[in-house]
mmCIF file of C-alpha atoms and ligand atoms in Angstrom:
data_model
loop_
_atom_site.group_PDB
_atom_site.id
_atom_site.type_symbol
_atom_site.label_atom_id
_atom_site.label_comp_id
_atom_site.label_asym_id
_atom_site.label_seq_id
_atom_site.Cartn_x
_atom_site.Cartn_y
_atom_site.Cartn_z
ATOM 1 C CA MET A 1 -66.050 25.437 -55.672
ATOM 2 C CA ALA A 2 -64.275 22.500 -56.935
ATOM 3 C CA ARG A 3 -63.742 19.087 -55.632
ATOM 4 C CA VAL A 4 -60.297 17.228 -55.424
ATOM 5 C CA LEU A 5 -60.147 13.113 -54.038
ATOM 6 C CA VAL A 6 -56.258 12.555 -53.135
ATOM 7 C CA VAL A 7 -55.689 8.759 -53.519
ATOM 8 C CA GLY A 8 -53.239 8.075 -50.775
ATOM 9 C CA ALA A 9 -52.575 9.204 -47.224
ATOM 10 C CA GLY A 10 -48.250 8.776 -48.075
ATOM 11 C CA LEU A 11 -46.057 11.730 -47.933
ATOM 12 C CA THR A 12 -46.836 12.903 -52.116
ATOM 13 C CA GLY A 13 -50.414 12.356 -50.269
ATOM 14 C CA GLY A 14 -50.287 14.717 -47.690
ATOM 15 C CA LEU A 15 -47.419 17.155 -49.479
ATOM 16 C CA CYS A 16 -50.558 17.529 -52.567
ATOM 17 C CA ALA A 17 -53.540 18.136 -49.993
ATOM 18 C CA ALA A 18 -51.179 20.821 -47.464
ATOM 19 C CA LEU A 19 -50.412 22.959 -51.049
ATOM 20 C CA LEU A 20 -53.912 22.376 -53.157
ATOM 21 C CA LYS A 21 -55.059 24.411 -49.577
ATOM 22 C CA GLN A 22 -52.170 26.294 -49.479
ATOM 23 C CA LYS A 23 -52.853 27.909 -52.577
ATOM 24 C CA TYR A 24 -56.361 27.318 -53.910
ATOM 25 C CA SER A 25 -59.828 27.480 -52.769
ATOM 26 C CA VAL A 26 -61.050 23.987 -53.167
ATOM 27 C CA SER A 27 -62.213 21.607 -50.988
ATOM 28 C CA VAL A 28 -60.009 18.417 -50.739
ATOM 29 C CA THR A 29 -60.740 14.869 -49.305
ATOM 30 C CA VAL A 30 -58.061 11.876 -49.143
ATOM 31 C CA TRP A 31 -58.802 8.233 -49.166
ATOM 32 C CA GLU A 32 -56.452 5.868 -48.294
ATOM 33 C CA GLN A 33 -56.866 1.620 -48.246
ATOM 34 C CA ALA A 34 -54.709 1.747 -44.455
ATOM 35 C CA ARG A 35 -55.960 2.247 -41.084
ATOM 36 C CA GLY A 36 -53.118 4.759 -40.581
ATOM 37 C CA LEU A 37 -51.060 7.220 -42.646
ATOM 38 C CA GLY A 38 -47.876 7.644 -43.894
ATOM 39 C CA GLY A 39 -47.718 4.866 -46.618
ATOM 40 C CA ARG A 40 -43.758 3.748 -46.777
ATOM 41 C CA MET A 41 -42.428 6.599 -43.791
ATOM 42 C CA ASN A 42 -44.500 3.893 -41.854
ATOM 43 C CA THR A 43 -44.413 4.356 -38.185
ATOM 44 C CA THR A 44 -46.120 1.396 -36.279
ATOM 45 C CA CYS A 45 -47.102 1.045 -32.567
ATOM 46 C CA SER A 46 -45.952 -2.215 -30.846
ATOM 47 C CA ALA A 47 -48.904 -4.515 -30.000
ATOM 48 C CA HIS A 48 -48.049 -4.741 -26.215
ATOM 49 C CA SER A 49 -47.440 -0.361 -25.435
ATOM 50 C CA PRO A 50 -48.551 2.454 -28.122
ATOM 51 C CA ARG A 51 -45.667 4.510 -26.869
ATOM 52 C CA CYS A 52 -43.096 1.656 -28.133
ATOM 53 C CA THR A 53 -42.818 2.805 -32.102
ATOM 54 C CA ALA A 54 -40.697 1.405 -34.656
ATOM 55 C CA ASP A 55 -40.024 3.046 -38.383
ATOM 56 C CA LEU A 56 -41.164 -0.063 -40.787
ATOM 57 C CA GLY A 57 -40.150 2.060 -44.132
ATOM 58 C CA ALA A 58 -38.212 5.132 -44.468
ATOM 59 C CA GLN A 59 -35.918 5.304 -41.592
ATOM 60 C CA TYR A 60 -34.354 8.886 -42.452
ATOM 61 C CA ILE A 61 -34.081 11.826 -45.080
ATOM 62 C CA THR A 62 -31.065 12.242 -46.508
ATOM 63 C CA ARG A 63 -30.558 16.796 -48.368
ATOM 64 C CA THR A 64 -28.054 17.054 -51.290
ATOM 65 C CA PRO A 65 -26.796 20.643 -51.676
ATOM 66 C CA ARG A 66 -28.489 21.115 -54.623
ATOM 67 C CA TYR A 67 -32.305 19.788 -53.004
ATOM 68 C CA ALA A 68 -31.118 22.264 -49.025
ATOM 69 C CA GLN A 69 -31.463 25.325 -51.882
ATOM 70 C CA LEU A 70 -34.339 24.093 -54.008
ATOM 71 C CA HIS A 71 -36.402 22.681 -51.415
ATOM 72 C CA ALA A 72 -34.825 24.781 -48.693
ATOM 73 C CA SER A 73 -38.274 26.410 -47.292
ATOM 74 C CA PHE A 74 -39.402 23.332 -47.390
ATOM 75 C CA TYR A 75 -36.037 21.723 -44.924
ATOM 76 C CA GLU A 76 -36.573 25.293 -42.635
ATOM 77 C CA GLU A 77 -40.303 24.013 -42.186
ATOM 78 C CA LEU A 78 -39.986 20.611 -40.561
ATOM 79 C CA LEU A 79 -36.092 21.979 -38.426
ATOM 80 C CA ALA A 80 -38.196 24.834 -37.311
ATOM 81 C CA GLN A 81 -41.114 22.774 -36.098
ATOM 82 C CA GLY A 82 -38.761 20.159 -34.549
ATOM 83 C CA VAL A 83 -40.105 17.671 -37.204
ATOM 84 C CA LEU A 84 -36.601 16.324 -38.120
ATOM 85 C CA LYS A 85 -33.704 16.668 -36.317
ATOM 86 C CA PRO A 86 -30.068 16.304 -37.059
ATOM 87 C CA LEU A 87 -29.031 12.510 -37.370
ATOM 88 C CA THR A 88 -26.074 11.934 -34.597
ATOM 89 C CA SER A 89 -26.434 9.007 -33.847
ATOM 90 C CA PRO A 90 -24.109 6.390 -34.923
ATOM 91 C CA ILE A 91 -24.893 4.748 -37.828
ATOM 92 C CA GLU A 92 -22.235 2.003 -39.146
ATOM 93 C CA GLY A 93 -22.107 1.264 -43.092
ATOM 94 C CA LEU A 94 -23.231 4.476 -43.706
ATOM 95 C CA MET A 95 -22.371 5.367 -47.026
ATOM 96 C CA ALA A 96 -21.885 9.493 -46.346
ATOM 97 C CA LYS A 97 -21.241 11.972 -49.259
ATOM 98 C CA GLU A 98 -19.173 15.251 -46.851
ATOM 99 C CA GLU A 99 -21.840 17.497 -48.046
ATOM 100 C CA ASP A 100 -24.580 15.617 -47.888
ATOM 101 C CA SER A 101 -27.096 16.250 -43.958
ATOM 102 C CA HIS A 102 -29.088 13.666 -43.175
ATOM 103 C CA PHE A 103 -31.923 14.479 -40.582
ATOM 104 C CA MET A 104 -34.340 11.837 -38.274
ATOM 105 C CA ALA A 105 -37.642 12.045 -36.941
ATOM 106 C CA PRO A 106 -38.156 12.364 -33.192
ATOM 107 C CA GLN A 107 -41.487 11.602 -33.195
ATOM 108 C CA GLY A 108 -41.110 8.663 -36.160
ATOM 109 C CA ILE A 109 -41.291 9.320 -39.206
ATOM 110 C CA SER A 110 -45.245 9.400 -40.016
ATOM 111 C CA SER A 111 -45.316 12.535 -38.441
ATOM 112 C CA VAL A 112 -43.589 14.074 -41.782
ATOM 113 C CA VAL A 113 -46.062 12.829 -43.184
ATOM 114 C CA ARG A 114 -48.632 14.219 -40.294
ATOM 115 C CA HIS A 115 -47.563 17.141 -40.131
ATOM 116 C CA TYR A 116 -48.172 17.775 -43.972
ATOM 117 C CA PHE A 117 -52.166 16.896 -42.858
ATOM 118 C CA GLU A 118 -52.676 18.843 -40.456
ATOM 119 C CA LYS A 119 -51.155 21.638 -42.550
ATOM 120 C CA SER A 120 -53.582 20.847 -44.856
ATOM 121 C CA GLY A 121 -56.664 20.539 -42.053
ATOM 122 C CA VAL A 122 -57.893 17.594 -44.311
ATOM 123 C CA GLU A 123 -59.459 14.470 -42.564
ATOM 124 C CA VAL A 124 -57.967 11.812 -43.897
ATOM 125 C CA SER A 125 -60.631 9.066 -44.511
ATOM 126 C CA PHE A 126 -59.078 5.828 -44.064
ATOM 127 C CA GLY A 127 -60.501 2.199 -45.353
ATOM 128 C CA HIS A 128 -61.419 3.734 -48.017
ATOM 129 C CA TYR A 129 -59.783 1.263 -50.717
ATOM 130 C CA VAL A 130 -60.565 2.897 -54.378
ATOM 131 C CA THR A 131 -61.379 -0.056 -56.829
ATOM 132 C CA GLU A 132 -62.812 1.710 -59.960
ATOM 133 C CA ILE A 133 -62.769 5.100 -61.555
ATOM 134 C CA TYR A 134 -65.538 5.800 -64.305
ATOM 135 C CA LEU A 135 -66.360 9.572 -66.402
ATOM 136 C CA LYS A 136 -69.552 10.504 -65.892
ATOM 137 C CA ASP A 137 -71.136 13.737 -66.635
ATOM 138 C CA ASP A 138 -67.898 15.111 -67.212
ATOM 139 C CA LYS A 139 -67.166 14.077 -63.789
ATOM 140 C CA TRP A 140 -64.805 11.308 -62.217
ATOM 141 C CA GLU A 141 -67.386 8.612 -60.020
ATOM 142 C CA VAL A 142 -64.706 6.793 -57.473
ATOM 143 C CA CYS A 143 -65.964 3.247 -56.102
ATOM 144 C CA LYS A 144 -64.370 1.747 -52.790
ATOM 145 C CA GLU A 145 -64.287 -1.512 -51.855
ATOM 146 C CA ALA A 146 -67.039 -1.425 -49.800
ATOM 147 C CA GLY A 147 -69.595 -0.399 -52.507
ATOM 148 C CA ASP A 148 -70.290 2.665 -52.638
ATOM 149 C CA SER A 149 -69.146 5.765 -55.398
ATOM 150 C CA GLU A 150 -68.764 9.453 -54.979
ATOM 151 C CA GLN A 151 -68.460 12.081 -57.893
ATOM 152 C CA PHE A 152 -65.173 14.354 -57.633
ATOM 153 C CA ASP A 153 -64.518 16.970 -60.267
ATOM 154 C CA ILE A 154 -60.488 16.589 -60.120
ATOM 155 C CA ILE A 155 -58.181 13.109 -59.041
ATOM 156 C CA ILE A 156 -54.757 13.167 -57.970
ATOM 157 C CA LEU A 157 -53.663 9.204 -57.808
ATOM 158 C CA THR A 158 -50.305 9.335 -54.891
ATOM 159 C CA MET A 159 -50.581 5.460 -55.184
ATOM 160 C CA PRO A 160 -47.171 3.134 -56.086
ATOM 161 C CA ILE A 161 -47.587 2.585 -60.007
ATOM 162 C CA PRO A 162 -48.368 -1.195 -60.015
ATOM 163 C CA GLN A 163 -51.838 0.228 -57.854
ATOM 164 C CA ILE A 164 -52.421 2.238 -60.372
ATOM 165 C CA LEU A 165 -52.697 -0.022 -63.767
ATOM 166 C CA GLN A 166 -54.939 -2.107 -60.838
ATOM 167 C CA LEU A 167 -57.552 0.114 -61.082
ATOM 168 C CA GLN A 168 -60.763 -0.907 -62.550
ATOM 169 C CA GLY A 169 -63.489 0.956 -64.781
ATOM 170 C CA ASP A 170 -62.848 3.731 -67.344
ATOM 171 C CA ILE A 171 -59.762 4.819 -66.108
ATOM 172 C CA LYS A 172 -58.276 1.606 -68.122
ATOM 173 C CA ASN A 173 -59.601 2.476 -71.802
ATOM 174 C CA LEU A 174 -58.572 6.695 -70.924
ATOM 175 C CA MET A 175 -54.375 6.104 -70.925
ATOM 176 C CA SER A 176 -52.772 5.923 -74.100
ATOM 177 C CA GLU A 177 -50.644 2.856 -75.183
ATOM 178 C CA SER A 178 -47.495 4.986 -74.845
ATOM 179 C CA GLN A 179 -49.047 5.638 -71.456
ATOM 180 C CA LYS A 180 -49.346 1.874 -70.602
ATOM 181 C CA GLN A 181 -45.850 0.689 -71.447
ATOM 182 C CA GLN A 182 -44.485 3.937 -69.516
ATOM 183 C CA LEU A 183 -46.170 3.248 -66.384
ATOM 184 C CA ARG A 184 -45.696 -0.582 -66.941
ATOM 185 C CA SER A 185 -41.976 -0.061 -66.767
ATOM 186 C CA VAL A 186 -41.286 1.353 -63.249
ATOM 187 C CA ARG A 187 -39.839 -1.291 -61.574
ATOM 188 C CA TYR A 188 -39.670 -1.975 -57.248
ATOM 189 C CA SER A 189 -37.695 -3.201 -54.863
ATOM 190 C CA CYS A 190 -39.433 -6.238 -52.469
ATOM 191 C CA ARG A 191 -38.390 -6.181 -49.146
ATOM 192 C CA PHE A 192 -39.291 -7.251 -45.616
ATOM 193 C CA ALA A 193 -39.563 -5.289 -42.589
ATOM 194 C CA LEU A 194 -39.698 -6.636 -39.173
ATOM 195 C CA GLY A 195 -40.109 -4.164 -35.831
ATOM 196 C CA LEU A 196 -39.762 -6.238 -32.623
ATOM 197 C CA PHE A 197 -41.139 -3.989 -29.402
ATOM 198 C CA TYR A 198 -39.782 -4.953 -25.531
ATOM 199 C CA GLU A 199 -40.152 -4.133 -22.644
ATOM 200 C CA ALA A 200 -38.921 -1.213 -21.049
ATOM 201 C CA GLY A 201 -35.976 -1.008 -18.680
ATOM 202 C CA THR A 202 -34.577 -4.468 -21.666
ATOM 203 C CA GLN A 203 -31.253 -3.691 -22.405
ATOM 204 C CA ILE A 204 -30.116 -3.607 -26.053
ATOM 205 C CA ASP A 205 -25.763 -3.639 -25.960
ATOM 206 C CA VAL A 206 -24.417 -3.642 -28.740
ATOM 207 C CA PRO A 207 -22.122 0.362 -29.677
ATOM 208 C CA TRP A 208 -24.852 1.477 -32.852
ATOM 209 C CA ALA A 209 -28.242 3.193 -32.987
ATOM 210 C CA ALA A 210 -28.289 1.145 -36.430
ATOM 211 C CA GLN A 211 -25.971 -0.582 -38.825
ATOM 212 C CA TYR A 212 -26.036 -1.692 -42.985
ATOM 213 C CA LEU A 213 -24.766 -4.879 -43.528
ATOM 214 C CA PRO A 214 -23.767 -4.715 -47.227
ATOM 215 C CA ASN A 215 -22.709 -8.731 -47.530
ATOM 216 C CA ASN A 216 -24.691 -10.015 -45.112
ATOM 217 C CA PRO A 217 -27.543 -12.432 -48.238
ATOM 218 C CA SER A 218 -30.619 -11.325 -46.155
ATOM 219 C CA VAL A 219 -30.544 -8.592 -43.592
ATOM 220 C CA CYS A 220 -29.008 -5.755 -44.616
ATOM 221 C CA PHE A 221 -30.357 -3.429 -42.307
ATOM 222 C CA LEU A 222 -30.973 -3.248 -38.555
ATOM 223 C CA SER A 223 -31.831 -0.325 -36.356
ATOM 224 C CA ILE A 224 -32.312 0.681 -32.618
ATOM 225 C CA ASP A 225 -35.175 3.104 -33.762
ATOM 226 C CA ASN A 226 -35.169 5.017 -30.264
ATOM 227 C CA ARG A 227 -32.076 5.553 -30.700
ATOM 228 C CA LYS A 228 -31.601 6.350 -34.338
ATOM 229 C CA ARG A 229 -34.311 9.338 -33.182
ATOM 230 C CA ASP A 230 -32.705 9.424 -30.057
ATOM 231 C CA THR A 231 -35.118 8.975 -27.766
ATOM 232 C CA ASP A 232 -35.354 8.681 -24.233
ATOM 233 C CA ALA A 233 -36.729 4.674 -24.081
ATOM 234 C CA ALA A 234 -36.738 3.827 -20.328
ATOM 235 C CA ASP A 235 -40.452 4.151 -20.182
ATOM 236 C CA SER A 236 -42.201 3.152 -23.218
ATOM 237 C CA GLY A 237 -39.122 0.300 -24.247
ATOM 238 C CA PRO A 238 -37.074 0.083 -26.442
ATOM 239 C CA SER A 239 -37.609 -1.128 -30.630
ATOM 240 C CA VAL A 240 -35.216 -3.185 -32.892
ATOM 241 C CA VAL A 241 -35.892 -2.822 -36.695
ATOM 242 C CA VAL A 242 -34.632 -4.973 -39.619
ATOM 243 C CA HIS A 243 -34.969 -4.169 -42.898
ATOM 244 C CA THR A 244 -34.187 -7.377 -45.053
ATOM 245 C CA THR A 245 -32.386 -7.809 -48.264
ATOM 246 C CA VAL A 246 -33.669 -7.364 -52.186
ATOM 247 C CA SER A 247 -32.559 -11.037 -52.392
ATOM 248 C CA PHE A 248 -34.606 -12.439 -49.385
ATOM 249 C CA GLY A 249 -37.387 -10.461 -50.227
ATOM 250 C CA LYS A 250 -38.204 -12.206 -53.863
ATOM 251 C CA GLU A 251 -37.592 -15.150 -52.802
ATOM 252 C CA ASN A 252 -39.351 -14.975 -49.920
ATOM 253 C CA GLU A 253 -42.146 -13.048 -52.150
ATOM 254 C CA ASP A 254 -45.028 -15.807 -51.710
ATOM 255 C CA LYS A 255 -44.282 -17.233 -48.129
ATOM 256 C CA SER A 256 -46.932 -16.496 -45.136
ATOM 257 C CA LEU A 257 -45.466 -13.394 -43.048
ATOM 258 C CA GLU A 258 -45.160 -15.754 -40.225
ATOM 259 C CA ALA A 259 -43.014 -18.074 -41.347
ATOM 260 C CA VAL A 260 -40.868 -15.099 -42.863
ATOM 261 C CA GLN A 261 -40.666 -13.215 -39.597
ATOM 262 C CA GLU A 262 -39.137 -16.990 -38.640
ATOM 263 C CA ALA A 263 -36.744 -17.278 -41.085
ATOM 264 C CA ILE A 264 -35.682 -12.814 -40.381
ATOM 265 C CA LEU A 265 -35.801 -14.105 -36.969
ATOM 266 C CA GLN A 266 -33.671 -17.151 -36.775
ATOM 267 C CA GLN A 267 -31.333 -14.441 -39.313
ATOM 268 C CA VAL A 268 -30.975 -11.647 -36.291
ATOM 269 C CA SER A 269 -29.982 -14.388 -33.413
ATOM 270 C CA GLY A 270 -27.185 -15.303 -35.693
ATOM 271 C CA LEU A 271 -26.001 -11.517 -35.791
ATOM 272 C CA LEU A 272 -27.040 -10.470 -32.096
ATOM 273 C CA PRO A 273 -27.332 -13.679 -29.729
ATOM 274 C CA GLY A 274 -27.657 -11.788 -27.059
ATOM 275 C CA LEU A 275 -30.154 -10.078 -28.124
ATOM 276 C CA PRO A 276 -33.084 -10.146 -25.393
ATOM 277 C CA THR A 277 -36.888 -11.599 -26.877
ATOM 278 C CA PRO A 278 -39.506 -8.797 -27.483
ATOM 279 C CA ALA A 279 -42.391 -8.150 -25.870
ATOM 280 C CA SER A 280 -44.217 -8.108 -29.652
ATOM 281 C CA ALA A 281 -43.398 -8.060 -33.086
ATOM 282 C CA THR A 282 -44.808 -6.706 -36.878
ATOM 283 C CA CYS A 283 -43.190 -8.352 -39.727
ATOM 284 C CA HIS A 284 -44.323 -6.475 -43.309
ATOM 285 C CA ARG A 285 -44.167 -6.882 -46.264
ATOM 286 C CA TRP A 286 -43.131 -4.510 -48.991
ATOM 287 C CA THR A 287 -44.462 -5.301 -52.022
ATOM 288 C CA TYR A 288 -43.342 -1.730 -53.630
ATOM 289 C CA SER A 289 -40.221 -1.008 -51.822
ATOM 290 C CA GLN A 290 -38.260 1.805 -53.442
ATOM 291 C CA VAL A 291 -38.387 2.070 -57.080
ATOM 292 C CA THR A 292 -35.439 0.624 -58.668
ATOM 293 C CA GLN A 293 -36.435 2.469 -62.273
ATOM 294 C CA ALA A 294 -38.551 5.137 -62.111
ATOM 295 C CA ILE A 295 -40.487 6.734 -65.578
ATOM 296 C CA PRO A 296 -38.548 7.972 -67.614
ATOM 297 C CA ASP A 297 -37.276 10.878 -67.402
ATOM 298 C CA CYS A 298 -38.760 11.542 -64.330
ATOM 299 C CA PRO A 299 -41.476 13.869 -64.991
ATOM 300 C CA GLY A 300 -42.962 13.956 -61.553
ATOM 301 C CA GLN A 301 -46.448 13.408 -63.017
ATOM 302 C CA MET A 302 -48.003 11.668 -66.039
ATOM 303 C CA THR A 303 -51.879 13.475 -66.547
ATOM 304 C CA LEU A 304 -54.414 10.323 -67.809
ATOM 305 C CA HIS A 305 -57.156 12.735 -68.837
ATOM 306 C CA ARG A 306 -57.611 16.791 -68.777
ATOM 307 C CA THR A 307 -60.897 17.343 -68.794
ATOM 308 C CA PRO A 308 -62.188 16.169 -66.161
ATOM 309 C CA LEU A 309 -58.094 16.057 -64.791
ATOM 310 C CA LEU A 310 -56.922 12.854 -64.136
ATOM 311 C CA ILE A 311 -53.302 13.203 -62.829
ATOM 312 C CA CYS A 312 -51.141 10.899 -61.531
ATOM 313 C CA GLY A 313 -47.780 10.918 -58.934
ATOM 314 C CA GLY A 314 -45.176 9.777 -56.214
ATOM 315 C CA ASP A 315 -42.171 8.621 -56.001
ATOM 316 C CA GLY A 316 -42.588 6.163 -59.439
ATOM 317 C CA PHE A 317 -42.167 9.411 -61.051
ATOM 318 C CA THR A 318 -38.742 10.655 -59.997
ATOM 319 C CA ARG A 319 -37.130 8.515 -57.248
ATOM 320 C CA SER A 320 -37.811 6.606 -53.661
ATOM 321 C CA ASN A 321 -36.648 10.073 -51.103
ATOM 322 C CA PHE A 322 -37.906 13.004 -49.222
ATOM 323 C CA ASP A 323 -37.078 15.208 -52.087
ATOM 324 C CA GLY A 324 -37.912 12.743 -54.725
ATOM 325 C CA CYS A 325 -41.902 12.782 -53.297
ATOM 326 C CA LEU A 326 -41.683 16.502 -52.501
ATOM 327 C CA GLU A 327 -40.742 17.248 -56.252
ATOM 328 C CA SER A 328 -43.380 15.151 -57.816
ATOM 329 C CA ALA A 329 -45.903 16.498 -55.930
ATOM 330 C CA LEU A 330 -44.397 20.366 -57.011
ATOM 331 C CA CYS A 331 -45.039 19.033 -60.664
ATOM 332 C CA ILE A 332 -48.196 17.952 -59.462
ATOM 333 C CA MET A 333 -49.695 22.138 -57.699
ATOM 334 C CA GLU A 334 -47.844 23.106 -61.794
ATOM 335 C CA ALA A 335 -50.425 20.422 -63.965
ATOM 336 C CA LEU A 336 -53.585 21.468 -61.828
ATOM 337 C CA LYS A 337 -53.175 25.248 -62.195
ATOM 338 C CA PRO A 338 -54.692 25.536 -65.321
ATOM 339 C CA HIS A 339 -57.357 23.863 -63.700
ATOM 340 C CA LEU A 340 -58.221 25.752 -60.566
HETATM 341 P P1 FAD B 401 -46.377 5.386 -50.552
HETATM 342 O O1 FAD B 401 -46.111 5.816 -49.304
HETATM 343 O O2 FAD B 401 -47.054 3.922 -51.268
HETATM 344 O O3 FAD B 401 -48.160 5.986 -50.442
HETATM 345 C C1 FAD B 401 -49.192 5.638 -51.279
HETATM 346 C C2 FAD B 401 -50.236 5.893 -50.655
HETATM 347 O O4 FAD B 401 -51.721 4.633 -51.490
HETATM 348 C C3 FAD B 401 -50.477 4.134 -49.517
HETATM 349 O O5 FAD B 401 -50.935 4.788 -47.866
HETATM 350 C C4 FAD B 401 -51.274 3.075 -50.145
HETATM 351 O O6 FAD B 401 -51.978 2.534 -48.670
HETATM 352 C C5 FAD B 401 -52.404 4.690 -50.518
HETATM 353 N N1 FAD B 401 -52.669 3.369 -51.037
HETATM 354 C C6 FAD B 401 -52.429 2.250 -52.466
HETATM 355 N N2 FAD B 401 -53.534 2.017 -53.057
HETATM 356 C C7 FAD B 401 -54.759 2.519 -52.759
HETATM 357 C C8 FAD B 401 -56.296 2.229 -53.031
HETATM 358 N N3 FAD B 401 -57.141 1.429 -53.913
HETATM 359 N N4 FAD B 401 -57.042 3.030 -52.460
HETATM 360 C C9 FAD B 401 -56.698 3.495 -50.949
HETATM 361 N N5 FAD B 401 -55.001 3.976 -51.073
HETATM 362 C C10 FAD B 401 -54.268 3.658 -51.985
HETATM 363 N N6 FAD B 401 -37.076 7.085 -47.983
HETATM 364 C C11 FAD B 401 -36.381 8.403 -47.627
HETATM 365 O O7 FAD B 401 -36.786 8.474 -47.749
HETATM 366 N N7 FAD B 401 -35.203 7.886 -46.810
HETATM 367 C C12 FAD B 401 -35.621 6.454 -46.392
HETATM 368 O O8 FAD B 401 -34.604 5.912 -45.362
HETATM 369 C C13 FAD B 401 -36.028 5.740 -47.443
HETATM 370 N N8 FAD B 401 -35.978 4.007 -46.742
HETATM 371 C C14 FAD B 401 -36.999 3.574 -46.872
HETATM 372 C C15 FAD B 401 -37.306 2.219 -46.450
HETATM 373 C C16 FAD B 401 -37.767 1.238 -47.104
HETATM 374 C C17 FAD B 401 -37.944 -0.415 -46.401
HETATM 375 C C18 FAD B 401 -39.210 1.519 -48.176
HETATM 376 C C19 FAD B 401 -39.928 0.998 -48.089
HETATM 377 C C20 FAD B 401 -39.160 3.335 -48.534
HETATM 378 C C21 FAD B 401 -37.796 3.081 -48.149
HETATM 379 N N9 FAD B 401 -37.868 5.134 -48.414
HETATM 380 C C22 FAD B 401 -37.604 6.174 -47.732
HETATM 381 C C23 FAD B 401 -38.918 5.242 -49.731
HETATM 382 C C24 FAD B 401 -40.074 6.127 -48.723
HETATM 383 O O9 FAD B 401 -40.508 5.668 -47.785
HETATM 384 C C25 FAD B 401 -41.125 6.167 -50.127
HETATM 385 O O10 FAD B 401 -40.765 6.939 -51.359
HETATM 386 C C26 FAD B 401 -42.280 7.392 -50.011
HETATM 387 O O11 FAD B 401 -42.957 7.050 -48.397
HETATM 388 C C27 FAD B 401 -43.649 7.325 -50.858
HETATM 389 O O12 FAD B 401 -44.358 8.414 -50.578
HETATM 390 P P2 FAD B 401 -45.976 8.182 -51.784
HETATM 391 O O13 FAD B 401 -46.977 8.569 -50.837
HETATM 392 O O14 FAD B 401 -45.266 8.351 -52.829
HETATM 393 O O15 FAD B 401 -45.996 6.553 -51.678
#
């Protein structure tokens, strides 16, 4: 049985694992550097109560009429199983087109990714940071930061493209100059997210569930996360999510998370003067937040080596949203067909 390694337990990795196990009789291994799954579809628990959570990356899923048709079965499944629900809470400043539909994940956005890993039946290996990839006896030898290595027949890389370019070993010499050039041309925005977690019973007195702030130089989005997800926070406590602007992200890229957290909190207290003091807070730097310039012509995937197969995908090959990741995973499956 072919051994396939998927690197990354974000949405693209989850979709690849589920589609692989659905279509082929292969052994699938997933290595993820972090301690939890979701990648940029991240749901973080508060330090004071694991039931108080906040979506620090992706907020909701927008479905256009084109993808309502093309990806109908995927949406139907997520809606039928309650992983997604229509977004009905008031979002101020949402530039919505009438023909689009918006969905939120009541269990937190990472539950969308968890859905696909559960469907695949594959157990993700966390704390597995891939550092080097070598070609040995027609197989891939993949090294982890921990020092040990394993062999695989096929590799699928799903991390942001700059992290693919950081990998060491034979992989560096296997890419053609034109591939390297295309990969280097991809651009991501950098921004920060702050999650504020409150004790049960705390009241947050604003008339919206979330709000875009198009004219603020530092903060671009605020959300009362439990309200956005239409979940009862009576027992768990509410949470607030703050996303900074890309220009704030750039200006503060090199500062410590503590300093950035302080700067964001100052901005928030100006915007929401009555906001109570949180029980805990988490500040996250999204170095590779959303793709601002994808691979030319958005091919969905790039085959770096044919035999044995080494392929990469993710939103850098399409665009930064649910349908972009799904399109990429489906392109990866097409490219895998002749090899399985
Ligand atoms: P990722 O989620 O980045 O997954 C890659 C995984 O690879 C990560 O878990 C990473 O830890 C792991 N990894 C990296 N390097 C290694 C290594 N060397 N070894 C092992 N593992 C590794 N999309 C929407 O649809 N709606 C939104 O509202 C929305 N808002 C967003 C807001 C923010 C702030 C951000 C950051 C993103 C937002 N997006 C949104 C975009 C969406 O989250 C992404 O397009 C999508 O999650 C990308 O998934 P992915 O699996 O391709 O990559």
